[in-house]
Amino acid sequence: MTDGPDGVAGRRIRLPGPASPPAEELSTAELSTAELAAEAPGLLLGGRLDLAEITGLTLAAIVPGFAEGAGVFVLEHLLKGGEPAGLATGGEAVTRRLGTTFARAGQRVSREAFPPGQVLAFAPSSPYARCMDTGGPVVFAEPDGPTLERLRPDGREVVSGCSSFLAVPLTARDTVVGMLAFARDPGAPAFSRREIATAARLGAQAGTAIVNALTLMRHRSIADALQRGLLAAEPPIPSGLEVAGRCLPAAGHVIGGDWYDIIPLDGNRTGLVVGDVMGHGPEAAAVMAQLRAAAHPLADLDLAPADLLQRLNRVTATLQRITLATCAYAVVDADGHTCTLAGAGHLPPILALPDGTTRVPELPAGQSLGLGTAIYGQARIKLPPGAVLALYTDGLVESRTRSFDHGILAMRSILAREHGHLEAICDALIASLAGRCEDDITVILARIPGGRAG
C-alpha cells in the first residue's frame, strides 16, 4: 500500500439523494456548520491511552443509542509502527478490526462473529475504502460484495439484516488513521446530515485518542528496545569474589541514568563501577551509555581508580549534551584482601564486616563528572574475607521524606544483620529502602568468600 498526501481539506463527501443513483455530494464545509445537538454521551477519550479502552468507550457511545451496530477499524500499518499518512487515491485499505458490537432485540450476536484483531482488506471501490481515501463520510444501503464475502457466516447474517450504513474516517490532525462503521436496522431512520456530522466528530475524537495511544506504545517500544540495548550483559563472575547488583529506573520510566559494571582485571582483581547521570528516562540513559562505554575500556587499561575518574571526566567534555554525573570506581584485590576506591561526587561506600559492624570508609573529595577539569584522589582499605563492600546511588538511600544521612544509617543497619547470599541482601535493601522508586536505584555488593559469609 502506497501512502499519499496527509491533507484532506476540501474533500467531497457522498450522501444519498432522494432520487438519484447511489449518492449526491455535499462539501465538508457544509457539514462543518451543521448543528451538533447530540454529542456522543459519556465519551471521555482525552486521557485514554489504551486501545481496548478507547474502542470500548467509542462503541458504547454509538450502540444502541445512535445505531444498532458499530465497528472500529485502524489502518494496519499504523499498528505495525508506521507513521500516520493519507491513503493513495483509489488504494486498497488494509485495516485491523479493534472491535465490533451489535445490539439487536431478540438476537444475541457473538463476539466470534466479528473477531477483534482480524485484518480486513477493503477493496478500493468499497464504501469503507472510499471513506478513508476521501477523508469524508459515506452513506450506503448495503456493503459491497467482497466485504460481505470476507465476513464470517454468522457476521454476514447479522450485517445482511441491516438496511442503512455509514462509514466515517477516524482522523487525527487532518490525517486518516482508520474508520468507524455504523449500521441501522430496517425500522430505524436513515442517517440524517446532522447525525452524519455528529458521527464525523466522533471519528475525530476517537482517531485522535487512537493516535495518542499508538504514539505512546511506539515510544514505550523504543524506550524498551533502548533499555535492552543499554543494559549490561550478564557480567562474568570473577574468581575469588562474590558479586551481586541491581539497577532499577525511577517509577514511571522504563530506563534511567544509573549503571554498574563488573570488569575482570589481571592478578585476580576486579573493577567495580557505579554511576549516576542526572535526570531520568532515555536522555539520561543515552548519556549513561556513553559514560559506561568509556569507563569499561579505561578500566581495561588497568588504570588506578583516581586516574580512571580523571579520564572519564575528560570524556564529558566531548558529549553533545552537557551533563552532570557522579561515579565511584573500586578495584578489589581478592588475593591481597584489599580494595582501592575513588569517587567523583558520589556517596561513600559502606563496608559491612563479618562481626556485624559497619563503617563508611573516608575517601578524598572529588567533584562530579562534567563540571570541568578536576583531580581525584583514592584510598585503599582492607577487605577481609566475609566483609561486604556496598556501592550504590543516592536513589537507594535518599527520598523526599528521608535525607541521605538517615538512608545510609538505615542501609548500614540492614547490612549489619544480613550475612546470607548477596542476591538476597540486594533484595532486602531494595525492599526496605527503595519505597516508591522516586529516583533511579543502583546497588552492587562484593564479598571475598570466607568469614561469616554464606
XYZ file of C-alpha atoms in Angstrom:
454
model
C 0.000 0.000 0.000
C 1.419 3.389 -1.018
C 0.887 6.379 1.259
C -0.294 9.630 -0.285
C -0.714 13.231 0.936
C -1.745 13.826 4.519
C -4.245 16.639 3.925
C -7.957 16.001 3.488
C -9.282 19.588 3.435
C -11.765 20.272 0.672
C -12.562 16.593 0.052
C -16.076 15.774 -1.169
C -18.482 13.698 0.932
C -21.009 11.349 -0.601
C -24.575 11.410 0.700
C -27.642 9.620 -0.662
C -30.047 11.793 -2.623
C -33.768 11.267 -2.582
C -33.987 10.340 -6.241
C -30.522 9.803 -7.530
C -28.263 6.906 -8.319
C -26.387 5.848 -5.270
C -25.435 9.244 -3.849
C -25.121 13.023 -4.159
C -22.225 15.121 -2.966
C -22.037 17.593 -0.083
C -18.917 19.564 0.803
C -17.214 19.138 4.158
C -17.680 22.874 4.741
C -21.462 22.384 4.729
C -21.218 19.578 7.247
C -18.852 21.519 9.485
C -21.580 24.132 10.027
C -24.198 21.546 10.898
C -25.698 21.775 14.342
C -24.177 19.165 16.670
C -27.046 18.792 19.105
C -26.271 15.229 20.069
C -22.668 14.840 21.243
C -21.763 11.217 21.906
C -22.694 10.645 25.583
C -20.078 9.555 28.038
C -17.189 9.570 25.550
C -14.232 10.786 27.597
C -11.295 9.913 25.389
C -8.922 12.761 26.159
C -6.770 10.921 28.692
C -7.274 7.378 27.420
C -4.101 5.668 26.261
C -5.244 2.072 25.899
C -6.605 0.908 22.547
C -9.049 -1.580 24.063
C -10.478 1.077 26.404
C -10.763 3.645 23.613
C -12.528 1.091 21.420
C -14.925 0.094 24.197
C -15.854 3.705 25.017
C -16.359 4.545 21.356
C -18.636 1.584 20.729
C -20.576 2.235 23.928
C -21.238 5.804 22.762
C -22.705 4.533 19.483
C -24.657 1.393 20.359
C -27.566 1.278 20.965
C -28.414 4.992 21.204
C -27.073 6.069 17.820
C -27.040 2.848 15.794
C -27.741 -0.849 16.253
C -24.215 -1.812 15.237
C -20.752 -0.284 15.007
C -17.147 -1.234 14.364
C -13.751 0.388 14.903
C -11.053 -0.226 12.286
C -7.475 1.107 12.272
C -5.058 1.069 9.349
C -2.815 -1.938 9.762
C 0.471 -0.191 9.004
C -0.083 2.108 11.996
C -0.417 -0.846 14.341
C 2.875 -2.165 12.981
C 4.685 1.022 13.937
C 4.181 3.090 10.798
C 3.518 6.800 10.828
C 0.062 8.249 10.041
C -0.260 9.242 6.386
C -3.013 9.600 3.817
C -4.007 6.716 1.574
C -3.226 6.808 -2.104
C -6.268 7.658 -4.182
C -8.109 4.502 -5.085
C -5.888 2.316 -2.947
C -6.886 -0.785 -1.032
C -7.447 -0.120 2.665
C -5.806 -2.748 4.869
C -7.226 -2.413 8.369
C -7.460 -4.304 11.609
C -10.740 -4.559 13.449
C -10.292 -3.337 17.027
C -13.866 -4.114 17.994
C -17.446 -4.505 16.769
C -20.713 -4.587 18.669
C -24.393 -5.095 17.779
C -27.460 -4.638 19.965
C -30.447 -6.275 18.383
C -33.633 -7.179 20.228
C -34.161 -10.907 20.498
C -30.820 -11.772 18.884
C -27.508 -12.480 20.536
C -24.535 -11.519 18.402
C -21.455 -13.468 19.459
C -18.004 -11.942 19.723
C -16.767 -14.608 17.303
C -18.951 -13.185 14.528
C -16.696 -10.123 14.344
C -13.429 -11.171 15.999
C -11.299 -8.264 17.230
C -7.815 -8.259 15.780
C -8.926 -9.584 12.390
C -7.168 -7.962 9.431
C -9.508 -6.900 6.616
C -8.512 -5.511 3.237
C -11.298 -3.371 1.791
C -11.443 -3.143 -1.998
C -10.836 0.346 -3.468
C -14.438 0.536 -4.695
C -15.938 -0.365 -1.318
C -17.625 2.416 0.666
C -15.243 1.722 3.534
C -12.118 2.282 1.414
C -13.703 5.329 -0.238
C -14.402 6.784 3.192
C -10.734 6.512 4.153
C -9.489 7.556 0.741
C -11.554 10.753 0.521
C -11.477 11.561 4.228
C -15.254 12.061 4.292
C -18.369 10.137 5.402
C -20.050 7.683 3.048
C -23.677 6.564 3.448
C -24.787 3.389 1.663
C -27.656 0.889 1.632
C -25.590 -2.290 1.847
C -21.948 -3.374 1.997
C -20.194 -4.328 -1.208
C -19.959 -7.963 -2.222
C -16.239 -8.523 -1.500
C -16.630 -7.115 2.020
C -19.596 -9.400 2.749
C -17.689 -12.404 1.410
C -14.802 -11.760 3.804
C -17.082 -11.774 6.835
C -17.690 -14.949 8.788
C -21.064 -16.606 8.029
C -22.647 -15.511 11.325
C -21.301 -11.982 10.880
C -22.575 -11.864 7.301
C -26.029 -12.850 8.521
C -26.069 -10.015 11.072
C -24.905 -7.377 8.596
C -27.319 -8.567 5.909
C -30.186 -7.792 8.282
C -29.323 -4.074 8.365
C -30.711 -1.524 5.925
C -28.699 1.648 6.437
C -24.934 2.030 6.769
C -22.497 4.851 7.431
C -18.701 4.924 7.342
C -16.753 7.893 8.730
C -12.979 8.246 8.870
C -11.013 8.132 12.094
C -8.988 11.308 11.827
C -6.216 12.967 13.787
C -4.788 16.346 12.803
C -6.343 16.110 9.306
C -4.897 12.643 8.771
C -6.964 9.499 8.236
C -5.955 6.681 10.581
C -8.904 4.310 10.206
C -12.674 4.148 10.058
C -15.838 3.910 12.130
C -18.621 1.785 10.630
C -22.262 2.256 11.666
C -25.292 0.057 10.885
C -29.026 0.519 11.493
C -31.886 -1.948 11.329
C -34.815 -1.598 8.855
C -37.078 0.023 11.453
C -34.650 2.862 12.146
C -34.494 6.056 10.073
C -31.686 6.672 7.633
C -28.731 8.734 8.856
C -29.501 12.456 8.688
C -26.998 15.159 7.842
C -26.913 16.219 11.447
C -26.220 12.663 12.577
C -23.515 12.291 9.963
C -21.824 15.433 11.305
C -22.021 14.010 14.828
C -20.518 10.733 13.617
C -17.700 12.599 11.870
C -16.933 14.465 15.071
C -16.854 11.212 16.966
C -14.441 9.856 14.359
C -12.119 12.804 15.015
C -12.293 12.288 18.789
C -11.630 8.563 18.582
C -8.970 8.986 15.881
C -7.013 11.462 17.977
C -7.209 9.207 21.021
C -6.042 6.208 18.988
C -3.077 8.101 17.520
C -2.069 9.263 21.004
C -2.256 5.688 22.272
C -0.224 4.390 19.325
C 2.362 7.125 19.829
C 2.754 6.181 23.482
C 3.046 2.499 22.558
C 5.704 3.334 19.983
C 7.668 5.456 22.454
C 7.487 2.710 25.056
C 8.642 0.183 22.499
C 11.592 2.392 21.505
C 12.498 3.027 25.128
C 12.226 -0.674 25.922
C 14.483 -1.566 22.995
C 16.910 1.142 24.076
C 16.883 -0.182 27.602
C 17.603 -3.736 26.451
C 20.458 -2.417 24.316
C 21.936 -0.352 27.132
C 21.640 -2.850 29.932
C 24.813 -4.680 30.719
C 25.102 -8.241 29.578
C 25.231 -10.764 32.367
C 28.606 -9.863 33.885
C 31.260 -12.565 34.236
C 31.608 -13.879 37.755
C 35.169 -13.099 38.808
C 37.121 -15.852 40.512
C 37.661 -15.356 44.201
C 34.890 -12.760 44.550
C 31.133 -12.856 45.076
C 29.227 -10.029 43.358
C 25.524 -9.123 43.070
C 23.837 -5.980 41.765
C 20.524 -4.323 40.997
C 19.703 -1.404 38.682
C 16.125 -0.048 38.635
C 14.705 3.003 36.825
C 12.590 5.582 38.634
C 8.856 4.951 38.839
C 7.119 5.835 35.584
C 10.236 5.250 33.482
C 11.433 2.178 31.639
C 15.032 3.308 31.552
C 17.284 5.553 33.622
C 20.712 7.090 34.028
C 22.157 4.720 36.656
C 24.559 1.923 35.787
C 27.031 -0.500 37.240
C 29.695 -2.657 35.697
C 31.902 -5.570 36.751
C 35.267 -5.750 35.000
C 37.689 -8.666 35.499
C 41.303 -7.490 35.784
C 44.642 -9.254 35.841
C 46.025 -10.674 39.075
C 42.714 -11.936 40.477
C 41.432 -8.374 40.749
C 38.013 -6.988 39.819
C 36.928 -3.476 38.880
C 33.513 -2.300 40.117
C 31.920 0.824 38.605
C 28.753 2.564 39.791
C 27.479 5.738 38.106
C 24.511 8.073 38.245
C 23.653 10.532 35.464
C 21.451 13.448 36.450
C 17.882 13.086 35.206
C 15.680 10.192 34.152
C 14.451 8.479 31.040
C 16.019 7.955 27.602
C 18.064 11.192 27.587
C 19.818 10.303 30.842
C 20.203 6.737 29.599
C 21.881 7.912 26.390
C 24.480 9.855 28.395
C 24.874 6.906 30.744
C 25.584 4.621 27.803
C 28.377 6.881 26.589
C 29.997 7.160 30.002
C 29.709 3.444 30.607
C 31.149 2.692 27.183
C 34.123 4.934 28.033
C 34.637 3.576 31.575
C 34.956 -0.050 30.521
C 37.987 0.327 28.216
C 39.605 2.719 30.694
C 39.330 0.007 33.334
C 40.813 -2.484 30.881
C 43.894 -0.255 30.749
C 44.355 -1.162 34.425
C 44.248 2.468 35.472
C 44.207 3.368 39.133
C 40.699 4.409 40.283
C 41.663 8.092 40.592
C 43.188 8.128 37.100
C 40.153 6.408 35.611
C 37.807 9.054 37.029
C 40.044 11.842 35.797
C 39.973 10.495 32.251
C 36.234 9.772 32.450
C 35.691 13.373 33.480
C 37.506 14.480 30.298
C 35.078 12.374 28.264
C 32.164 14.509 29.444
C 33.629 17.479 27.549
C 33.132 15.545 24.293
C 29.467 14.741 24.875
C 26.913 16.650 22.820
C 24.684 17.125 25.839
C 26.253 18.880 28.815
C 25.554 16.714 31.808
C 26.323 16.088 35.433
C 27.107 12.630 36.723
C 28.566 11.002 39.800
C 30.688 7.880 39.754
C 32.567 5.555 42.071
C 35.250 3.078 40.997
C 36.708 0.331 43.154
C 39.381 -2.262 42.410
C 39.096 -5.327 44.633
C 42.196 -7.475 45.116
C 40.860 -10.863 46.193
C 44.321 -12.280 46.941
C 45.524 -9.268 48.911
C 42.178 -8.754 50.694
C 42.226 -5.050 49.844
C 40.170 -2.563 47.867
C 41.246 0.718 46.278
C 38.465 3.259 45.762
C 37.868 6.706 44.285
C 34.732 8.812 43.970
C 33.516 11.646 41.749
C 30.786 13.435 43.688
C 29.416 10.057 44.676
C 28.082 8.900 48.028
C 30.676 6.962 50.052
C 30.783 3.153 50.043
C 29.698 1.110 53.040
C 31.760 -1.716 54.480
C 29.909 -4.377 56.487
C 32.332 -6.544 58.464
C 31.771 -10.196 59.407
C 31.373 -9.312 63.098
C 28.209 -7.311 62.358
C 29.761 -3.856 62.499
C 29.715 -1.395 59.621
C 31.702 1.653 58.690
C 31.886 4.273 55.975
C 35.457 4.495 54.599
C 36.777 8.019 54.159
C 37.629 8.895 50.564
C 39.320 12.011 49.192
C 36.765 14.529 47.955
C 36.234 14.516 44.201
C 33.939 16.704 42.140
C 31.172 15.287 39.984
C 31.835 14.471 36.360
C 31.024 17.219 33.880
C 31.991 20.263 35.975
C 35.314 20.959 34.309
C 38.918 19.989 34.984
C 39.392 18.047 38.204
C 41.961 15.969 40.073
C 40.807 12.919 42.029
C 42.296 11.056 44.963
C 41.861 7.482 46.110
C 42.078 5.374 49.254
C 42.980 1.766 49.996
C 41.025 -0.172 52.602
C 41.228 -3.691 53.983
C 38.555 -6.061 52.744
C 38.731 -9.143 54.946
C 37.039 -12.384 53.847
C 33.309 -12.261 54.599
C 33.150 -8.461 54.584
C 30.635 -6.890 52.190
C 31.530 -3.804 50.179
C 28.441 -1.856 49.072
C 28.459 0.713 46.267
C 25.148 2.425 45.465
C 23.444 5.522 44.070
C 21.525 8.154 46.007
C 18.158 6.827 44.794
C 18.528 3.913 47.205
C 19.081 5.949 50.359
C 17.544 9.360 49.674
C 13.895 10.326 49.139
C 11.582 13.268 49.631
C 10.980 12.211 53.227
C 14.437 10.837 54.069
C 17.847 12.512 53.898
C 20.765 10.516 52.534
C 22.354 10.580 56.019
C 19.378 8.753 57.503
C 19.225 6.493 54.460
C 22.870 5.493 54.868
C 22.239 4.693 58.543
C 19.276 2.516 57.546
C 21.365 0.783 54.897
C 24.152 0.108 57.412
C 21.621 -1.403 59.789
C 20.383 -3.815 57.113
C 23.895 -4.808 56.060
C 24.885 -5.380 59.687
C 22.283 -8.086 60.166
C 22.370 -9.682 56.707
C 25.071 -12.306 56.178
C 23.494 -14.621 53.592
C 23.669 -14.712 49.820
C 24.431 -11.364 48.210
C 21.432 -11.661 45.899
C 19.153 -11.931 48.942
C 20.875 -8.971 50.586
C 20.308 -6.870 47.424
C 16.623 -7.786 47.525
C 16.412 -6.877 51.205
C 17.974 -3.465 50.562
C 15.618 -2.704 47.681
C 12.551 -3.874 49.622
C 13.442 -1.871 52.727
C 14.811 1.338 51.209
C 13.546 1.797 47.663
C 9.965 2.733 48.592
C 8.222 4.298 45.598
C 11.379 4.404 43.447
C 11.349 8.195 43.270
C 14.775 8.081 41.632
C 16.855 5.592 39.675
C 18.308 2.991 42.036
C 21.529 1.006 41.754
C 23.402 -1.103 44.281
C 26.288 -3.523 43.859
C 27.655 -5.763 46.616
C 31.009 -7.533 46.618
C 32.469 -10.036 49.077
C 35.603 -12.134 49.279
C 34.352 -15.566 50.374
C 35.130 -16.599 53.964
C 34.344 -15.306 57.430
C 30.628 -15.481 58.241
C 29.558 -15.395 54.574
C 27.079 -17.956 53.334
